[in-house]
Amino acid sequence: MPQDPMDFEWSYWIEWGRERILWLLAGHLLVSQVSRLLVEKYKPWCLMVYGMAACWLLLGIKGFAVILLHAAISFAVAQFQLSLLTWLCSLILLSTLRIPAVEETKRKWYDTENEYYLLLFTVSVRCLFCTSFSLEYCWHAPAQKSSHSFPWMLAYVFYYPTFHNGPLVNFDEFSKQMRRQEAFSVKTNLSILIVGIIRIFFWWCLAELMIHLMYIHALYSSALPLESASYWALGGLALAQVLFFYVKYLVLYGVPGLLLQMDGLKPPPLPCCVSLMHSFTKMWRSFDVGLHRFLVRYIYVPMGGSQSSLLGTLFSTALTFAFVSYWHGGQSYLWYWGALNWLGVIVENGTKRILSISLIQDLI
């Protein structure tokens, strides 16, 4: 039975995974385990060299140069130790991905659109990693700068399991865990690997069944069946779509998460099932945990967060969702999506504040 071809993200990453990325991830696993066994002290540098080689192989010398240039510019700007300047640099670098002339130049580097999109997705995710490193550099005292050197930035930016699509791991978490030297057991790691592969294989089979039998995205791409469907059917389609999105990211984040565990790191928790969620706030906290930690640490809290006034909280929340919308592409529908999510979070938090008033509690 033919599959639903309308979910671009799933088809795209599965195709790249089968062709090259899974093999490169297997190579990373081999380098990681050998370095943990023989040269634990030099593991970050072994993985850095491997990640740079994998980047060069997959994206070519020009794609590799773009990512290296982004890292070098971010590091140079971070030397001023001004968070605002670092953010300005990050936004400018991100905006270069949307300049038509630059897009056309990068397209000419590759034979297919899929190769160009791989560079686009990779650079977008690397921008977040560069931002995380640079802000941590700005915030740490001079005595701690040795742990925030340019080689450590490269080890972080070119760490291969999270290279193309995440999940996002903040630099402070990455560096602490990567420096930690602990007892290495081949038997324990092998059991983690086998159990992890079985779980991911189950999720992949489930996602493939959904995309071969349900045709959710094909239905959404045509107005005629949607116009003739009842409200109950539309609700069922919406639920089916978000459930597929959940299962898809169990696979897309499950594979790098397993490799992080094999490297002795703690990956962000995998997404929670959307059927168990009933609020915008919980959805943002527990679906993409790595992105949520990034947004809270580098945008929401520095802008005041929940500790500021009501207007300050509204502003910091709005700024957070604005960045998410811009990072995802900045198209008009993404601004509407971000605004609706912001409104949902504000309504929920406002309702909680009202219900916490003693008079209201007495009435209830």
mmCIF file of C-alpha atoms in Angstrom, residues 299-318 346 353:
data_model
loop_
_atom_site.group_PDB
_atom_site.id
_atom_site.type_symbol
_atom_site.label_atom_id
_atom_site.label_comp_id
_atom_site.label_asym_id
_atom_site.label_seq_id
_atom_site.Cartn_x
_atom_site.Cartn_y
_atom_site.Cartn_z
ATOM 1 C CA ILE A 299 14.988 34.621 26.619
ATOM 2 C CA TYR A 300 12.190 34.256 29.181
ATOM 3 C CA VAL A 301 14.186 34.521 32.439
ATOM 4 C CA PRO A 302 16.644 37.249 31.260
ATOM 5 C CA MET A 303 13.661 39.366 30.171
ATOM 6 C CA GLY A 304 12.096 39.115 33.636
ATOM 7 C CA GLY A 305 9.815 36.106 33.278
ATOM 8 C CA SER A 306 7.246 35.379 35.961
ATOM 9 C CA GLN A 307 9.231 37.360 38.558
ATOM 10 C CA SER A 308 8.502 40.690 36.846
ATOM 11 C CA SER A 309 5.290 42.720 36.701
ATOM 12 C CA LEU A 310 2.231 41.600 34.758
ATOM 13 C CA LEU A 311 3.281 43.669 31.731
ATOM 14 C CA GLY A 312 6.847 42.342 32.050
ATOM 15 C CA THR A 313 5.578 38.760 32.052
ATOM 16 C CA LEU A 314 3.396 39.440 29.007
ATOM 17 C CA PHE A 315 6.337 41.012 27.178
ATOM 18 C CA SER A 316 8.869 38.271 27.996
ATOM 19 C CA THR A 317 6.366 35.582 26.957
ATOM 20 C CA ALA A 318 5.558 37.435 23.720
ATOM 21 C CA ILE A 346 -1.544 33.955 28.894
ATOM 22 C CA ARG A 353 -3.851 33.703 39.122
#
